[in-house]
């Protein structure tokens, strides 16, 4: 997560490249696993029908997992224009193109959402708590590093407090 503060404009960018890399590996493995028993492998003709079905099924599962990982990890670009008093968050991913616009005067607090990953490690994601009670995620992707510093810098620039987590997984 990268935060830049130039003049009176704050830009927050998060590109989950490692998520995309892992997802891409699963997609490639799934395509190979799907194509190999259907004739791509040199010895595909020696496989029994149930062996082909099993191998193709594993390929489909790997393909679906890879697409799911990439789908759940959109690129986020947030621009907070302090001069104009507006915020704009753009998310771009597989099947997703989302733009959220909001007035900065409607931001009540900056939130550092916290949870634990599957191995018990801390993961975070930055969010804004709006005066109307909504929570606007600055990035929907949970991350281990970078979110803490971004939240502190954002709270200071917006002159808002850092609040307790508003959402949970």
Short mmCIF file of C-alpha atoms in Angstrom, two decimals:
data_model
loop_
_atom_site.label_atom_id
_atom_site.label_comp_id
_atom_site.label_asym_id
_atom_site.label_seq_id
_atom_site.Cartn_x
_atom_site.Cartn_y
_atom_site.Cartn_z
CA UNK A 1 0.00 0.00 0.00
CA UNK A 2 1.42 3.33 -1.05
CA UNK A 3 0.26 6.68 0.25
CA UNK A 4 1.41 9.97 -1.26
CA UNK A 5 0.50 13.42 -0.04
CA UNK A 6 1.22 16.10 -2.61
CA UNK A 7 -0.08 19.54 -1.83
CA UNK A 8 -3.64 19.08 -0.64
CA UNK A 9 -4.23 15.77 -2.48
CA UNK A 10 -3.76 12.38 -0.82
CA UNK A 11 -3.42 9.35 -3.08
CA UNK A 12 -3.64 5.82 -1.72
CA UNK A 13 -2.80 2.93 -4.06
CA UNK A 14 -2.92 -0.78 -3.40
CA UNK A 15 -2.06 -3.31 -6.08
CA UNK A 16 -2.17 -6.84 -4.63
CA UNK A 17 0.43 -8.26 -7.00
CA UNK A 18 1.27 -11.31 -4.90
CA UNK A 19 -2.41 -12.27 -4.78
CA UNK A 20 -2.52 -12.01 -8.57
CA UNK A 21 0.68 -14.07 -8.89
CA UNK A 22 -0.68 -16.89 -6.72
CA UNK A 23 -4.04 -16.75 -8.50
CA UNK A 24 -2.29 -16.83 -11.89
CA UNK A 25 -0.26 -19.88 -10.88
CA UNK A 26 -3.48 -21.67 -9.91
CA UNK A 27 -5.13 -20.67 -13.21
CA UNK A 28 -2.18 -22.01 -15.26
CA UNK A 29 -2.01 -25.21 -13.19
CA UNK A 30 -5.76 -25.63 -13.57
CA UNK A 31 -5.65 -25.20 -17.33
CA UNK A 32 -2.83 -27.71 -17.62
CA UNK A 33 -4.63 -30.08 -15.25
CA UNK A 34 -7.78 -29.75 -17.31
CA UNK A 35 -6.12 -30.10 -20.73
CA UNK A 36 -3.65 -32.90 -19.95
CA UNK A 37 -6.15 -35.76 -19.45
CA UNK A 38 -8.19 -34.56 -22.41
CA UNK A 39 -5.41 -35.21 -24.90
CA UNK A 40 -2.57 -32.74 -24.28
CA UNK A 41 -0.43 -35.29 -22.40
CA UNK A 42 1.42 -37.84 -24.51
CA UNK A 43 0.01 -40.77 -22.54
CA UNK A 44 -3.52 -39.41 -22.15
CA UNK A 45 -4.89 -42.30 -24.23
CA UNK A 46 -3.75 -44.85 -21.63
CA UNK A 47 -5.88 -43.30 -18.85
CA UNK A 48 -9.12 -44.89 -17.73
CA UNK A 49 -12.26 -42.76 -17.93
CA UNK A 50 -12.39 -42.27 -14.16
CA UNK A 51 -8.72 -41.17 -14.14
CA UNK A 52 -9.43 -38.59 -16.83
CA UNK A 53 -12.48 -37.35 -14.92
CA UNK A 54 -10.51 -37.12 -11.67
CA UNK A 55 -7.61 -35.23 -13.28
CA UNK A 56 -9.97 -32.87 -15.14
CA UNK A 57 -11.91 -32.25 -11.91
CA UNK A 58 -8.71 -31.30 -10.09
CA UNK A 59 -7.87 -28.96 -12.96
CA UNK A 60 -11.29 -27.31 -12.74
CA UNK A 61 -10.92 -26.85 -8.98
CA UNK A 62 -7.47 -25.25 -9.38
CA UNK A 63 -8.81 -22.99 -12.14
CA UNK A 64 -11.76 -21.86 -10.02
CA UNK A 65 -9.50 -21.21 -7.00
CA UNK A 66 -7.15 -19.10 -9.11
CA UNK A 67 -9.95 -17.00 -10.58
CA UNK A 68 -11.51 -16.60 -7.11
CA UNK A 69 -8.22 -15.37 -5.58
CA UNK A 70 -7.79 -12.79 -8.36
CA UNK A 71 -11.46 -11.77 -8.23
CA UNK A 72 -11.26 -11.09 -4.48
CA UNK A 73 -8.17 -8.86 -4.91
CA UNK A 74 -9.00 -5.75 -6.93
CA UNK A 75 -6.56 -2.92 -7.53
CA UNK A 76 -7.57 0.12 -5.47
CA UNK A 77 -6.81 3.76 -6.24
CA UNK A 78 -8.16 6.34 -3.77
CA UNK A 79 -7.80 10.10 -4.19
CA UNK A 80 -8.76 12.43 -1.35
CA UNK A 81 -8.77 16.04 -2.51
CA UNK A 82 -8.58 18.15 0.64
CA UNK A 83 -8.89 21.39 -1.33
CA UNK A 84 -12.16 20.37 -3.02
CA UNK A 85 -13.36 18.33 -0.01
CA UNK A 86 -14.08 15.21 -2.04
CA UNK A 87 -12.97 11.60 -2.00
CA UNK A 88 -12.98 9.08 -4.83
CA UNK A 89 -12.15 5.38 -4.62
CA UNK A 90 -11.75 3.33 -7.79
CA UNK A 91 -11.52 -0.46 -7.73
CA UNK A 92 -10.62 -2.51 -10.76
CA UNK A 93 -10.58 -6.30 -10.86
CA UNK A 94 -11.99 -9.32 -12.64
CA UNK A 95 -15.59 -8.41 -13.42
CA UNK A 96 -15.36 -5.34 -11.19
CA UNK A 97 -15.13 -1.69 -12.02
CA UNK A 98 -16.39 0.31 -9.07
CA UNK A 99 -16.19 4.00 -8.23
CA UNK A 100 -17.20 5.41 -4.85
CA UNK A 101 -17.41 9.17 -4.36
CA UNK A 102 -18.07 10.92 -1.07
CA UNK A 103 -17.60 14.31 0.64
CA UNK A 104 -14.68 14.45 3.07
CA UNK A 105 -16.81 16.38 5.57
CA UNK A 106 -18.83 13.16 5.94
CA UNK A 107 -15.79 11.26 7.28
CA UNK A 108 -16.10 10.73 11.03
CA UNK A 109 -12.92 8.70 11.63
CA UNK A 110 -10.18 6.70 9.95
CA UNK A 111 -10.37 3.01 10.85
CA UNK A 112 -7.65 0.39 10.97
CA UNK A 113 -9.66 -2.79 10.59
CA UNK A 114 -7.88 -5.72 12.26
CA UNK A 115 -8.27 -9.47 12.10
CA UNK A 116 -6.19 -12.64 12.21
CA UNK A 117 -5.22 -14.74 9.20
CA UNK A 118 -5.43 -18.53 9.04
CA UNK A 119 -2.05 -18.89 10.72
CA UNK A 120 -2.87 -16.50 13.58
CA UNK A 121 -0.93 -13.52 12.22
CA UNK A 122 -2.28 -9.99 12.29
CA UNK A 123 -3.86 -8.61 9.10
CA UNK A 124 -5.22 -5.12 8.50
CA UNK A 125 -7.16 -3.05 6.02
CA UNK A 126 -7.81 0.70 6.07
CA UNK A 127 -11.32 2.13 6.08
CA UNK A 128 -13.22 5.33 6.64
CA UNK A 129 -16.15 5.51 9.06
CA UNK A 130 -18.71 7.94 7.72
CA UNK A 131 -20.97 10.16 9.86
CA UNK A 132 -24.03 8.24 8.61
CA UNK A 133 -22.61 4.98 10.04
CA UNK A 134 -21.35 3.48 6.77
CA UNK A 135 -17.87 2.06 6.53
CA UNK A 136 -16.01 2.68 3.27
CA UNK A 137 -13.11 0.29 2.76
CA UNK A 138 -10.09 1.95 1.22
CA UNK A 139 -8.92 -1.53 0.22
CA UNK A 140 -10.96 -4.72 0.57
CA UNK A 141 -7.77 -6.81 0.65
CA UNK A 142 -6.41 -7.82 4.05
CA UNK A 143 -2.67 -7.08 4.34
CA UNK A 144 0.06 -7.71 6.88
CA UNK A 145 2.09 -4.54 6.34
CA UNK A 146 1.54 -0.98 5.22
CA UNK A 147 -2.01 -0.33 6.36
CA UNK A 148 -1.00 0.88 9.83
CA UNK A 149 1.24 3.68 8.57
CA UNK A 150 -1.26 4.66 5.88
CA UNK A 151 -4.07 4.97 8.44
CA UNK A 152 -1.96 7.14 10.76
CA UNK A 153 -0.90 9.45 7.90
CA UNK A 154 -4.45 9.63 6.58
CA UNK A 155 -5.91 10.47 10.00
CA UNK A 156 -3.35 13.22 10.45
CA UNK A 157 -4.01 14.72 7.00
CA UNK A 158 -7.80 14.57 7.41
CA UNK A 159 -7.56 15.76 11.03
CA UNK A 160 -9.73 12.86 12.14
CA UNK A 161 -9.19 10.31 14.90
CA UNK A 162 -8.13 6.71 14.34
CA UNK A 163 -11.09 4.63 15.47
CA UNK A 164 -11.52 1.04 16.56
CA UNK A 165 -12.41 -1.50 13.85
CA UNK A 166 -15.88 -1.06 12.48
CA UNK A 167 -16.12 -4.30 10.51
CA UNK A 168 -15.09 -7.87 10.97
CA UNK A 169 -14.55 -10.78 8.64
#
